[in-house]
mmCIF file of C-alpha atoms in Angstrom:
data_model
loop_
_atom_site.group_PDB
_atom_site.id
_atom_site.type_symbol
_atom_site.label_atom_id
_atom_site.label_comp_id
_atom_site.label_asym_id
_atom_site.label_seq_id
_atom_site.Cartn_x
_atom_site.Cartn_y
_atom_site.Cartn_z
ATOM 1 C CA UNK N 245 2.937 97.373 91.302
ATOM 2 C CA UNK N 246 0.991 98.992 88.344
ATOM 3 C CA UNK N 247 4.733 100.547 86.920
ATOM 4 C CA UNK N 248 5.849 96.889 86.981
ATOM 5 C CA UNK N 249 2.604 96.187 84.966
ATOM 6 C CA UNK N 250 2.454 99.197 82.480
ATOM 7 C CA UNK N 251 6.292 97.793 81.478
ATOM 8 C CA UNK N 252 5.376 94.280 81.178
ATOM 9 C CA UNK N 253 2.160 94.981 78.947
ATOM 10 C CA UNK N 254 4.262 97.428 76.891
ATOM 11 C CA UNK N 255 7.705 94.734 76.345
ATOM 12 C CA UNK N 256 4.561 92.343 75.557
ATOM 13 C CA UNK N 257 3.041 94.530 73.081
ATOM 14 C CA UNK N 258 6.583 95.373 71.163
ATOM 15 C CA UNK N 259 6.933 91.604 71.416
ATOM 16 C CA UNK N 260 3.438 90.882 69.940
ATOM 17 C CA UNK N 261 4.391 93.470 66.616
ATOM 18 C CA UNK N 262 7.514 91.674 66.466
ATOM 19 C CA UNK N 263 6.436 88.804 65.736
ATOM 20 C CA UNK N 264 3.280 89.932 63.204
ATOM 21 C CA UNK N 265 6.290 92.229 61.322
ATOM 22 C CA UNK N 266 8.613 89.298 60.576
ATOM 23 C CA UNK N 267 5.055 86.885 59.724
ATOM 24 C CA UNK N 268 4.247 89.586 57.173
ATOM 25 C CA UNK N 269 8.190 89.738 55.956
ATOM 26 C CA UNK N 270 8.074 85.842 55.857
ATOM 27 C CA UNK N 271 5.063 86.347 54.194
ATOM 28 C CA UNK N 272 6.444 88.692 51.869
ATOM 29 C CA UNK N 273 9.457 86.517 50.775
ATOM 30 C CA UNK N 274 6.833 83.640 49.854
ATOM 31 C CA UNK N 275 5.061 85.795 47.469
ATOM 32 C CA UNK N 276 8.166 86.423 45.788
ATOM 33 C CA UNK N 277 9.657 83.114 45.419
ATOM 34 C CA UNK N 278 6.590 81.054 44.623
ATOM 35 C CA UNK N 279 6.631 82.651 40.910
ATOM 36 C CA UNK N 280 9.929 81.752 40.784
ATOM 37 C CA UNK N 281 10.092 78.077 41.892
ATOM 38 C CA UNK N 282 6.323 77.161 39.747
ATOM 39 C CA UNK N 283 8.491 77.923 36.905
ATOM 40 C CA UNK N 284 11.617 75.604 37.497
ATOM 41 C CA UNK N 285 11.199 73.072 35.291
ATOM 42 C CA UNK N 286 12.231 69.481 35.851
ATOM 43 C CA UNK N 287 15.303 69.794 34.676
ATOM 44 C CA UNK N 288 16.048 72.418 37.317
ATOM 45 C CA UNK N 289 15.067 70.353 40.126
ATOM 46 C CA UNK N 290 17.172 67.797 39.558
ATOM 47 C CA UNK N 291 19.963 69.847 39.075
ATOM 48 C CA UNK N 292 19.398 71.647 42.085
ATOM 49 C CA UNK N 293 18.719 68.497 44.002
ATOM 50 C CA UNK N 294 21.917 67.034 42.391
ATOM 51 C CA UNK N 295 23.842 69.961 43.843
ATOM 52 C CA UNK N 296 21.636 69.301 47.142
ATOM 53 C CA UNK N 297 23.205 65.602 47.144
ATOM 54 C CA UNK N 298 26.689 67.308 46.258
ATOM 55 C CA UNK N 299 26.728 69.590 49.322
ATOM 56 C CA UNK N 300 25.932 66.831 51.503
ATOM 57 C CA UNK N 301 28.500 64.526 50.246
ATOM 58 C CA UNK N 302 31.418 67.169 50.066
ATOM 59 C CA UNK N 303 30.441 67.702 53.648
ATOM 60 C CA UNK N 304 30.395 64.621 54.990
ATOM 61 C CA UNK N 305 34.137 64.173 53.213
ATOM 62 C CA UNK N 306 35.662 67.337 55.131
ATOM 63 C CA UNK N 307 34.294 65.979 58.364
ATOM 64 C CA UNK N 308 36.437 62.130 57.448
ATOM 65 C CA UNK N 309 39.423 64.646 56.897
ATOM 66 C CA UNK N 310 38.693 66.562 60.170
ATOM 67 C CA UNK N 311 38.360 63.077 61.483
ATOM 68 C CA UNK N 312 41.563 61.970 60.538
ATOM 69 C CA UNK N 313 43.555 64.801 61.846
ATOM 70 C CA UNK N 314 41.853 64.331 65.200
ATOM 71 C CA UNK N 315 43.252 60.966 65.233
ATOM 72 C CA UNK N 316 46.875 61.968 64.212
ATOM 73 C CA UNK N 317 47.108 65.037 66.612
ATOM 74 C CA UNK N 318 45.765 62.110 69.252
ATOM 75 C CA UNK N 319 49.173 59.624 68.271
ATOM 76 C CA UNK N 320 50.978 63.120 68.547
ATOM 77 C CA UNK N 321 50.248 63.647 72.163
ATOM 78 C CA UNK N 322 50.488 60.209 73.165
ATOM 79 C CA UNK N 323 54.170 60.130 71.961
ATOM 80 C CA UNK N 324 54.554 63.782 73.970
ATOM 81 C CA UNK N 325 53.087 62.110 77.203
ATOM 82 C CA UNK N 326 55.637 58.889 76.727
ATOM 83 C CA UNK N 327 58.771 60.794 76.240
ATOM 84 C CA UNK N 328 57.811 63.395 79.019
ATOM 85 C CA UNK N 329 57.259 60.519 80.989
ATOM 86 C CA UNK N 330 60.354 58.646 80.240
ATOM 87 C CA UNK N 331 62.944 62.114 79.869
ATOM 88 C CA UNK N 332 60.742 64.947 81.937
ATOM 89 C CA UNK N 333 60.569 67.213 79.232
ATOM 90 C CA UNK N 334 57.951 67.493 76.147
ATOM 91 C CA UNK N 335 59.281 67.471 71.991
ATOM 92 C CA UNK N 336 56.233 69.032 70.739
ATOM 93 C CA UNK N 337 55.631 72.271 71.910
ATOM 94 C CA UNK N 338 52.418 73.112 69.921
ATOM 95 C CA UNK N 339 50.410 71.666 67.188
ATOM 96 C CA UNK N 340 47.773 73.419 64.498
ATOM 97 C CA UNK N 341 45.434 71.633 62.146
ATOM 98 C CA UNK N 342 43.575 72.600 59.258
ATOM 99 C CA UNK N 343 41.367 71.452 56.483
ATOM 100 C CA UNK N 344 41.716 73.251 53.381
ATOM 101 C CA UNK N 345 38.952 75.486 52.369
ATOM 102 C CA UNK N 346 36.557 74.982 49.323
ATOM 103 C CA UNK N 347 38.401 77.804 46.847
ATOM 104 C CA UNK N 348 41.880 77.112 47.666
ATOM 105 C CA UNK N 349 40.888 73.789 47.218
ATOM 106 C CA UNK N 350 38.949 74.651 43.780
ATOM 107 C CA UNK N 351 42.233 76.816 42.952
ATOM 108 C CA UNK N 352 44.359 73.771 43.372
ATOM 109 C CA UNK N 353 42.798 71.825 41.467
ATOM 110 C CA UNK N 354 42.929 74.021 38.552
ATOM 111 C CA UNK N 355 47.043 74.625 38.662
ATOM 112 C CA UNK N 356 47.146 70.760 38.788
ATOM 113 C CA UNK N 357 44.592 70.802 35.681
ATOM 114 C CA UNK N 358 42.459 68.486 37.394
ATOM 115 C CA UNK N 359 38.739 68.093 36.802
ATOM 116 C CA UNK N 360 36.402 69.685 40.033
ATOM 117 C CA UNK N 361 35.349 66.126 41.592
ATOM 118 C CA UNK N 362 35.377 64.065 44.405
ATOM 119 C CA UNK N 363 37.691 61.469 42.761
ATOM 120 C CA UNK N 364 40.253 64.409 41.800
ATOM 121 C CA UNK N 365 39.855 65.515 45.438
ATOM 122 C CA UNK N 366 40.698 62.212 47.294
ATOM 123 C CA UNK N 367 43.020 60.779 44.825
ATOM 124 C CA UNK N 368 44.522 63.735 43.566
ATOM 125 C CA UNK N 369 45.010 66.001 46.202
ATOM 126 C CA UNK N 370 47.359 64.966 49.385
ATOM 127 C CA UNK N 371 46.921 68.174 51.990
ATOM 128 C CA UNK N 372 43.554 68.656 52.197
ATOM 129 C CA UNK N 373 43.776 67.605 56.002
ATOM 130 C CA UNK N 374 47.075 69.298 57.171
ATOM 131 C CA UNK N 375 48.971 69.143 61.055
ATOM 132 C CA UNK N 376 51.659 70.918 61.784
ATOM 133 C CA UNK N 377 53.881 69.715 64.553
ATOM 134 C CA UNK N 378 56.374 72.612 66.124
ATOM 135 C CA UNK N 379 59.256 70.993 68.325
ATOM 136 C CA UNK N 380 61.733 72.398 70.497
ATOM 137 C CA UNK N 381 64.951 70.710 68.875
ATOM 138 C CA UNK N 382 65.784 69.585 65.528
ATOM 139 C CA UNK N 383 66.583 66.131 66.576
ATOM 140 C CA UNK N 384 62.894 66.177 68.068
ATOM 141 C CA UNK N 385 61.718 66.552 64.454
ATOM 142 C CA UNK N 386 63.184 63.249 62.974
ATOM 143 C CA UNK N 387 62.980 61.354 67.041
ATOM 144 C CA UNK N 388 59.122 61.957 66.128
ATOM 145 C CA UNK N 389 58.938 61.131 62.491
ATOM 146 C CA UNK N 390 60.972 57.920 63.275
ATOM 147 C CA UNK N 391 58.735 57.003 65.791
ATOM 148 C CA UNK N 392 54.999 58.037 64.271
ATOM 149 C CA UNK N 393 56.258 56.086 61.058
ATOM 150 C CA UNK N 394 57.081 52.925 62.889
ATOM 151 C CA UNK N 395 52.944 52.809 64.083
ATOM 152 C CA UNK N 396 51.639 49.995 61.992
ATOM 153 C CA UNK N 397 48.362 51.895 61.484
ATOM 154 C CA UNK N 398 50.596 54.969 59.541
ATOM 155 C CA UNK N 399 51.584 54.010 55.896
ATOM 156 C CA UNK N 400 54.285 56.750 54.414
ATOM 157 C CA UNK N 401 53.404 57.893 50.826
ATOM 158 C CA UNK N 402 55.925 60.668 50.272
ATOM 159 C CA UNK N 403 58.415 62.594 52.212
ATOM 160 C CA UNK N 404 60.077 65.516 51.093
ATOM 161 C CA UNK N 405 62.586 66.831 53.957
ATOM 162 C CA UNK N 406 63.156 70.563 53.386
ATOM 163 C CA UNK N 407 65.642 70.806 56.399
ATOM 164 C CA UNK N 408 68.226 68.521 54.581
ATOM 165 C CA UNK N 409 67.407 70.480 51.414
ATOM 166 C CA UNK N 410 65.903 73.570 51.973
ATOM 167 C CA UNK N 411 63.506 75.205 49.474
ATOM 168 C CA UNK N 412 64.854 78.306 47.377
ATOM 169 C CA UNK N 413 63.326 80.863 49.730
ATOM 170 C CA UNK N 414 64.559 79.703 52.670
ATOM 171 C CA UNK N 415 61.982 77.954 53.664
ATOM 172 C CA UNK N 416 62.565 74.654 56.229
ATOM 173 C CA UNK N 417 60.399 72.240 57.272
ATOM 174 C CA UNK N 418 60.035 67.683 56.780
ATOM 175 C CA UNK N 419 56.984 67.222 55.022
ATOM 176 C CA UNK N 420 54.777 63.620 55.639
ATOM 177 C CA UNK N 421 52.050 62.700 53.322
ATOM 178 C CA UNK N 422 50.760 59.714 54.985
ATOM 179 C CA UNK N 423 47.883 57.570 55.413
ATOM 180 C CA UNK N 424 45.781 56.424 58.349
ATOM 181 C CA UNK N 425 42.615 54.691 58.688
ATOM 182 C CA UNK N 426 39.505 56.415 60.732
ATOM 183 C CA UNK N 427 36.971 54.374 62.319
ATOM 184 C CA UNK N 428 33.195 55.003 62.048
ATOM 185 C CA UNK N 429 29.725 53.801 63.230
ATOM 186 C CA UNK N 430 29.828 51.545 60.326
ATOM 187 C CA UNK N 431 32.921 51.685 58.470
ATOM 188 C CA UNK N 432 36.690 51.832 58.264
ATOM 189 C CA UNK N 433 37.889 54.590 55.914
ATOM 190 C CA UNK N 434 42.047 55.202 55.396
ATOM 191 C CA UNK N 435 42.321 59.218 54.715
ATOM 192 C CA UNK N 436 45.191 60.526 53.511
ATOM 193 C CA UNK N 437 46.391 63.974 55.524
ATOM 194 C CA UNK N 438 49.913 66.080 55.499
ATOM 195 C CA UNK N 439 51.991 66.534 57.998
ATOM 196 C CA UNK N 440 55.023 68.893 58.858
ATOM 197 C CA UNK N 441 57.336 68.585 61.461
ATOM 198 C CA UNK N 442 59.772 71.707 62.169
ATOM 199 C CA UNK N 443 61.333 73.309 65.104
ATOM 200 C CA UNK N 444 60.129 76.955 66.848
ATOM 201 C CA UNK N 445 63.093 78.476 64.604
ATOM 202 C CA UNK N 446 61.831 77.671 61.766
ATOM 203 C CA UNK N 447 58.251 78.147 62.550
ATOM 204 C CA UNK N 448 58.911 81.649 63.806
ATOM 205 C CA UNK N 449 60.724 82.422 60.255
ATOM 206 C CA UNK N 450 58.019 80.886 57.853
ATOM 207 C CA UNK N 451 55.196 82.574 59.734
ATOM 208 C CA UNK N 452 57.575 86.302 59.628
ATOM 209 C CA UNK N 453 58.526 85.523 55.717
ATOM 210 C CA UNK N 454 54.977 84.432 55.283
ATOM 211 C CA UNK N 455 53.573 87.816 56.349
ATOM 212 C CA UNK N 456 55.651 89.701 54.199
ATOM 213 C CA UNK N 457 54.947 88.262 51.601
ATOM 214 C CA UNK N 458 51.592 88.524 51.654
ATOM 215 C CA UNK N 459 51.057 92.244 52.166
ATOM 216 C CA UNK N 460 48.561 93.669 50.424
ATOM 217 C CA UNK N 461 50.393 97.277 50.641
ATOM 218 C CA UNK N 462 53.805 96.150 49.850
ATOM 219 C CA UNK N 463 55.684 93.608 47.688
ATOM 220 C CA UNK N 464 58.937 91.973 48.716
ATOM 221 C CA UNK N 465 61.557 92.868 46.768
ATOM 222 C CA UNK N 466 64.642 90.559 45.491
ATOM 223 C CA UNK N 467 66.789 92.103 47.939
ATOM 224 C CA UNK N 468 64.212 91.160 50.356
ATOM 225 C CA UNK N 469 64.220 87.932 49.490
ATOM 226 C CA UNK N 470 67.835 87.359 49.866
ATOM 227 C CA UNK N 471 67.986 88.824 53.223
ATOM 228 C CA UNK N 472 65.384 86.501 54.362
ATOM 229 C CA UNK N 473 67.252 83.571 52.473
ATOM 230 C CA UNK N 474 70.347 84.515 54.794
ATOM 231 C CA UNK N 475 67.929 84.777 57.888
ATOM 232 C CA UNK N 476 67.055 81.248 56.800
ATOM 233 C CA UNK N 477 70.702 80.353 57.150
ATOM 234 C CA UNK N 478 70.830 81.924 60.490
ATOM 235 C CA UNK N 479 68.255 80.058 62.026
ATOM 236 C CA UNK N 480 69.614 76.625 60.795
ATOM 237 C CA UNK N 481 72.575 77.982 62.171
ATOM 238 C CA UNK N 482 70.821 78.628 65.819
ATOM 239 C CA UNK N 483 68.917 75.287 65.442
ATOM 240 C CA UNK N 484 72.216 73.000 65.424
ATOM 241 C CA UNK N 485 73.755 74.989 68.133
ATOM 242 C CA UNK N 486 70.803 74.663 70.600
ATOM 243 C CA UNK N 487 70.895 71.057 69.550
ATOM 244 C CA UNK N 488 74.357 70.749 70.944
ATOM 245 C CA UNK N 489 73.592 72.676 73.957
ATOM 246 C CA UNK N 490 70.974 70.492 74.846
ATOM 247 C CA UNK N 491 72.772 66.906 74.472
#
């Protein structure tokens, strides 16, 4: 079919100067960074193979945290399966994890005026890894704390319970920051990761409070903030009674 040919020898040509127009760009950038990298001095390279060595090493740290929340979300859903199994109905109705990112970690750091290391990151800050476990009742909150704290393999290093005594704002939640060991090709590492348990109530309110807050057009005013304080108070208020309902 000579059309059929005519297009294939054409898409091969436009293919062909393709590939000599990026070979000249590539080409191109070469020329211009040669100059520059002749004239790092030794100094230079090592600094910019110390930063190199830096990258990797922050790197392979996120990944143990990422690790580590893999392996508490997997105790999570175990627990889910047992008491579905055992009372045909599921506590946890969703869970989220994240590992904070490099400037909100960097920011951190600074409010806690701590030095920008590895050792300030490990040992000084306790949410870099951080689950968050929604439940359907509040007595599924503290039936699952109870319960992932009794695991021999979980060691408790601070709990702050915000439902008992809720923040200022509003705000309700049981914070965990615990510690659990990961296991690697070679190695046993213990990583250190926060958790927080609440109900659908209370996630549906911090999420709500959390976008107003945080509008870049609009800032919340202190009548605002009382209003969602009493909101708050309304949903602790809905919590206990759905509690009741349901025993």
């Amino acid at each position: 079919n000579p059309a059929a040919r005519r297009i294939q020898g054409a898409a091969g040509t436009a293919l062909q100067e393709s590939k000599e127009y990026f070979r000249m760009e590539q080409k191109k950038l070469n020329d211009i960074l040669a100059p520059a990298l002749l004239k790092l001095s030794e100094t230079d390279t090592e600094i910019l193979e110390s930063l190199h060595l830096q990258a990797q090493q922050y790197g392979k740290l996120m990944a143990y945290y990422r690790s580590a929340l893999m392996e508490l979300e997997t105790k999570f859903n175990v627990m889910n399966e047992e008491f579905k199994l055992l009372h045909d109905r599921e506590p946890i109705v969703s869970m989220s994890s994240r590992v904070k990112k490099p400037m909100s970690i960097k920011q951190k750091l600074e409010r806690m005026s701590l030095p920008l290391s590895f050792e300030s990151l490990e040992n000084g800050l306790h949410d870099i890894a951080g689950l968050r476990v929604v439940c359907s009742f509040l007595d599924d909150v503290y039936m699952l704390e109870k319960a992932f704290l009794a695991q021999d393999d979980v060691t408790l290093l601070k709990r702050k319970d915000y439902i008992a005594s809720p923040k200022e704002n509003g705000y309700r939640s049981l914070h965990l920051i615990v510690q659990t060991p990961i296991f690697l090709v070679k190695e046993k590492r213990v990583m250190t990761a926060e958790i927080q348990l609440r109900t659908i109530a209370m996630d549906l309110w911090a999420s709500l409070e959390h976008k107003m807050k945080y509008k870049p057009d609009k800032e919340v005013t202190k009548s605002t903030s009382k209003e969602l304080v009493q909101c708050a108070k309304i949903v602790n208020k809905l919590d206990n009674k759905m509690m009741l309902l349901n025993t």
